[in-house]
Tab-separated table of C-alpha atoms in Angstrom:
chain	number	residue	atom	x	y	z
A	1	MET	CA	116.639	90.944	82.772
A	2	GLY	CA	110.352	92.646	84.009
A	3	ILE	CA	113.974	92.723	84.181
A	4	GLY	CA	115.872	95.153	81.688
A	5	LEU	CA	117.675	92.452	79.820
A	6	SER	CA	114.541	91.176	78.402
A	7	ARG	CA	114.024	94.430	76.014
A	8	GLY	CA	115.778	96.897	73.808
A	9	ARG	CA	117.626	96.363	70.724
A	10	SER	CA	120.768	95.068	72.208
A	11	GLU	CA	121.356	92.304	75.090
A	12	LEU	CA	118.143	93.656	76.415
A	13	SER	CA	116.468	92.837	73.097
A	14	LEU	CA	117.263	89.222	73.127
A	15	MET	CA	114.206	87.831	75.078
A	16	SER	CA	111.858	90.255	73.318
A	17	ASP	CA	113.306	88.908	70.254
A	18	TYR	CA	112.531	85.468	71.473
A	19	GLU	CA	108.916	86.386	72.099
A	20	LYS	CA	108.601	87.854	68.474
A	21	GLU	CA	110.085	85.014	66.731
A	22	LYS	CA	108.714	82.086	68.777
A	23	GLN	CA	105.404	81.821	66.790
A	24	ALA	CA	107.097	82.227	63.534
A	25	THR	CA	109.771	79.909	63.964
A	26	PHE	CA	108.085	77.145	66.014
A	27	SER	CA	104.304	77.338	65.238
A	28	ILE	CA	104.428	74.327	63.206
A	29	THR	CA	106.937	72.094	65.463
A	30	GLU	CA	105.517	73.332	68.831
A	31	GLY	CA	104.288	70.428	70.899
A	32	TYR	CA	106.202	67.570	69.221
A	33	MET	CA	109.756	68.718	68.135
A	34	ASN	CA	112.051	67.384	70.940
A	35	ASN	CA	115.326	68.887	72.032
A	36	GLU	CA	117.415	66.639	69.959
A	37	ALA	CA	115.471	67.615	66.693
A	38	VAL	CA	115.937	71.307	67.514
A	39	ALA	CA	119.678	70.548	68.079
A	40	LYS	CA	120.110	68.862	64.851
A	41	MET	CA	118.203	71.840	63.113
A	42	MET	CA	120.605	74.235	64.774
A	43	ALA	CA	123.631	72.217	63.478
A	44	ARG	CA	122.144	72.553	59.920
A	45	ARG	CA	122.082	76.345	60.420
A	46	GLY	CA	125.475	76.591	61.647
A	47	SER	CA	124.540	77.457	65.118
A	48	LEU	CA	125.334	76.081	68.435
A	49	ASP	CA	126.579	72.348	68.219
A	50	LEU	CA	124.415	69.791	70.359
A	51	GLN	CA	127.073	69.238	72.965
A	52	HIS	CA	127.334	73.036	73.382
A	53	LEU	CA	123.470	73.394	73.585
A	54	GLN	CA	123.027	70.503	75.950
A	55	GLN	CA	125.752	72.058	78.150
A	56	LEU	CA	123.897	75.466	78.328
A	57	SER	CA	120.648	74.165	78.820
A	58	GLN	CA	121.829	71.922	81.879
A	59	ARG	CA	123.278	75.010	83.143
A	60	THR	CA	120.432	77.544	82.750
A	61	HIS	CA	116.625	77.581	83.060
A	62	PHE	CA	116.360	77.828	79.286
A	63	SER	CA	114.896	75.475	76.714
A	64	TYR	CA	116.825	74.417	73.584
A	65	LYS	CA	114.398	76.469	71.734
A	66	GLU	CA	114.787	79.822	73.742
A	67	ILE	CA	118.524	79.126	73.725
A	68	GLU	CA	118.621	79.077	69.836
A	69	LEU	CA	116.662	82.208	69.238
A	70	MET	CA	118.653	83.999	71.866
A	71	TYR	CA	122.005	82.815	70.018
A	72	THR	CA	120.268	83.970	66.734
A	73	SER	CA	119.637	87.460	68.115
A	74	PHE	CA	122.761	87.645	70.138
A	75	ARG	CA	124.772	87.184	66.885
A	76	LYS	CA	123.062	89.657	65.144
A	77	GLU	CA	123.770	92.379	67.808
A	78	CYS	CA	127.351	91.155	68.364
A	79	ARG	CA	129.033	90.452	65.311
A	80	ASN	CA	132.136	89.383	67.026
A	81	GLY	CA	130.288	87.137	69.619
A	82	GLU	CA	130.989	89.358	72.711
A	83	PHE	CA	129.323	92.221	74.479
A	84	SER	CA	131.182	95.049	75.463
A	85	LYS	CA	131.020	97.297	78.624
A	86	ASP	CA	130.042	100.277	76.472
A	87	GLN	CA	127.180	98.248	74.725
A	88	PHE	CA	125.776	97.577	78.130
A	89	ARG	CA	125.791	101.339	79.021
A	90	ILE	CA	124.298	102.212	75.692
A	91	VAL	CA	121.275	99.877	76.264
A	92	TYR	CA	120.679	101.110	79.834
A	93	SER	CA	120.989	104.555	78.419
A	94	SER	CA	118.220	104.089	75.983
A	95	LEU	CA	116.052	102.403	78.654
A	96	HIS	CA	116.631	105.209	81.174
A	97	PRO	CA	117.264	108.416	79.274
A	98	ALA	CA	116.728	110.705	82.375
A	99	GLY	CA	119.131	108.751	84.387
A	100	ASP	CA	123.021	108.395	84.595
A	101	CYS	CA	123.454	104.556	83.677
A	102	GLU	CA	127.506	104.823	83.697
A	103	GLU	CA	128.026	103.066	87.188
A	104	TYR	CA	125.096	100.682	87.123
A	105	SER	CA	125.615	99.153	83.816
A	106	ALA	CA	129.103	98.930	84.577
A	107	LEU	CA	128.179	96.850	87.808
A	108	VAL	CA	125.860	94.598	85.655
A	109	PHE	CA	128.552	94.199	83.092
A	110	ARG	CA	131.073	93.089	85.906
A	111	THR	CA	128.738	90.504	87.055
A	112	PHE	CA	128.145	89.051	83.694
A	113	ASP	CA	131.673	88.922	82.820
A	114	THR	CA	132.659	86.013	85.168
A	115	ASN	CA	136.011	85.284	83.960
A	116	GLY	CA	137.134	89.183	84.020
A	117	SER	CA	137.935	89.228	80.309
A	118	GLY	CA	136.523	92.721	79.812
A	119	SER	CA	133.601	91.392	77.544
A	120	VAL	CA	130.507	89.130	77.941
A	121	ASP	CA	130.410	86.019	75.502
A	122	PHE	CA	127.285	84.159	74.908
A	123	ASP	CA	127.715	81.573	77.536
A	124	GLU	CA	128.057	84.140	80.189
A	125	PHE	CA	125.191	86.204	79.028
A	126	VAL	CA	122.907	83.188	78.952
A	127	VAL	CA	123.971	81.895	82.200
A	128	GLY	CA	123.797	85.340	83.947
A	129	LEU	CA	120.275	86.053	82.479
A	130	SER	CA	119.069	82.567	83.506
A	131	SER	CA	120.102	83.495	87.167
A	132	ALA	CA	118.730	86.715	87.309
A	133	CYS	CA	115.470	86.030	85.371
A	134	ARG	CA	114.377	82.505	86.191
A	135	GLY	CA	116.912	81.512	88.987
A	136	SER	CA	115.811	80.300	92.536
A	137	VAL	CA	115.846	82.782	95.282
A	138	GLN	CA	119.305	81.338	96.127
A	139	GLU	CA	120.691	81.801	92.532
A	140	LYS	CA	119.445	85.450	92.774
A	141	LEU	CA	120.852	86.077	96.002
A	142	ASP	CA	124.209	84.711	94.602
A	143	PHE	CA	123.973	86.969	91.486
A	144	SER	CA	123.166	89.833	93.738
A	145	PHE	CA	126.141	89.259	95.959
A	146	ARG	CA	128.607	89.146	93.201
A	147	MET	CA	127.061	92.436	91.863
A	148	HIS	CA	127.796	93.933	95.373
A	149	ASP	CA	131.109	92.594	95.603
A	150	ILE	CA	132.635	95.389	93.572
A	151	ASN	CA	136.504	94.443	94.246
A	152	SER	CA	135.727	90.772	93.864
A	153	ASP	CA	137.517	89.942	97.246
A	154	GLY	CA	134.699	87.429	98.400
A	155	TYR	CA	133.059	90.082	100.789
A	156	VAL	CA	130.470	93.180	100.523
A	157	THR	CA	131.359	96.146	102.647
A	158	LYS	CA	128.816	98.687	103.625
A	159	GLU	CA	130.743	101.300	101.241
A	160	GLU	CA	130.177	98.608	98.311
A	161	MET	CA	126.547	98.420	99.255
A	162	PHE	CA	126.340	102.079	99.358
A	163	ALA	CA	128.030	102.261	96.004
A	164	VAL	CA	125.481	100.000	94.255
A	165	VAL	CA	122.301	101.772	95.845
A	166	CYS	CA	123.760	105.138	94.740
A	167	ALA	CA	124.184	103.654	91.248
A	168	LEU	CA	120.546	102.440	91.555
A	169	CYS	CA	119.798	105.962	92.423
A	170	GLU	CA	121.433	107.427	89.580
A	171	ILE	CA	119.840	105.344	86.790
A	172	LEU	CA	116.514	105.975	88.354
A	173	ASP	CA	117.356	109.894	88.416
A	174	VAL	CA	116.948	110.072	91.975
A	175	ASN	CA	119.196	112.230	93.933
A	176	SER	CA	121.218	109.858	96.207
A	177	LEU	CA	123.051	112.583	98.157
A	178	SER	CA	119.987	114.112	99.577
A	179	GLY	CA	118.890	110.587	100.920
A	180	SER	CA	122.436	109.482	101.722
A	181	SER	CA	121.587	109.204	105.505
A	182	THR	CA	118.426	107.189	104.826
A	183	ILE	CA	120.350	104.921	102.534
A	184	LYS	CA	123.033	104.507	105.232
A	185	GLN	CA	120.534	103.818	107.837
A	186	HIS	CA	119.051	101.150	105.488
A	187	ILE	CA	122.247	99.342	104.889
A	188	ASP	CA	123.060	99.544	108.718
A	189	ARG	CA	119.832	97.633	109.283
A	190	LEU	CA	120.695	95.189	106.683
A	191	PHE	CA	124.059	94.484	108.296
A	192	ASP	CA	122.491	94.286	111.538
A	193	VAL	CA	120.280	91.215	110.332
A	194	LEU	CA	122.905	89.484	108.238
A	195	ASP	CA	126.471	90.154	109.610
A	196	THR	CA	126.039	87.708	112.446
A	197	ASP	CA	129.781	87.734	113.252
A	198	ARG	CA	129.920	91.252	113.142
A	199	ASP	CA	132.904	91.616	111.271
A	200	GLY	CA	131.656	94.685	109.045
A	201	CYS	CA	131.236	92.811	106.181
A	202	LEU	CA	129.044	90.042	104.343
A	203	SER	CA	130.014	87.006	102.975
A	204	SER	CA	128.451	84.839	100.212
A	205	GLU	CA	126.908	82.443	102.859
A	206	ASP	CA	125.650	85.728	104.636
A	207	PHE	CA	123.790	86.560	101.514
A	208	LEU	CA	122.598	83.016	100.901
A	209	SER	CA	121.375	82.771	104.433
A	210	ALA	CA	118.713	85.353	103.910
A	211	GLY	CA	117.068	82.866	101.585
A	212	ALA	CA	117.897	79.812	103.348
A	213	THR	CA	116.060	80.501	106.557
A	214	LYS	CA	113.581	82.595	108.232
A	215	LYS	CA	115.210	82.804	111.647
A	216	HIS	CA	114.838	86.670	111.466
A	217	SER	CA	111.399	86.016	110.534
A	218	TYR	CA	110.181	89.644	111.186
A	219	ASP	CA	112.712	90.854	108.708
A	220	HIS	CA	112.695	88.045	106.205
A	221	ASP	CA	110.677	89.332	103.355
A	222	TRP	CA	112.062	93.098	103.842
A	223	VAL	CA	115.579	91.508	103.581
A	224	ILE	CA	115.224	89.542	100.480
A	225	THR	CA	113.505	92.473	98.799
A	226	SER	CA	116.318	94.854	99.821
A	227	LEU	CA	118.951	92.396	98.430
A	228	LEU	CA	117.292	91.587	95.132
A	229	CYS	CA	115.857	94.825	94.249
A	230	HIS	CA	119.295	95.744	92.599
A	231	VAL	CA	119.260	92.687	90.412
A	232	LEU	CA	119.122	93.788	86.925
A	233	LEU	CA	116.696	96.724	86.726
């Protein structure tokens, strides 16, 4: 998602597949084939229909061509049209063999699985990838909020943020226990800046406010970096 979901041989391979196939697939048509022509070509190949393609293009920051190539790769990797939690874990394990990817990959998977079905379909994958890779700061902050909101109650507690940071340490093979005091101090500082009503938790609005204003100007860049460093390693 460089972000992890652009590499590998599963969901992380789709963007790299796009780069590999782009010249071969579109070298002749690049520059004059419009979106409608791409959609018609996809329909002939038994791929996404025009309406579906238009909807995804409108909801994401990807072009018709990119969506087509991602769909082709997605179908190769997911014969049943869905990614499982275990597939996410396997991919992250291949990218970070020295780390423990169990918790972190589960957090990413849950954030992509927006309907809570227990699997990630192509629409969820493309929309999530778009937010994490090409989204505005606000879109990325929203993605980060949903990743931190582990119990999906609409709020992020210090405990949830600590769990995300520890999962990040585990995938990077960093001893989070030895640095737990520093992590907690870091989280306390974030809450001091963002938890303006001092209720001990952060709402989606609190997260988004970090990108909407520089009222905490001396902390602004640090806050943004802290909130987004967890978005798809």
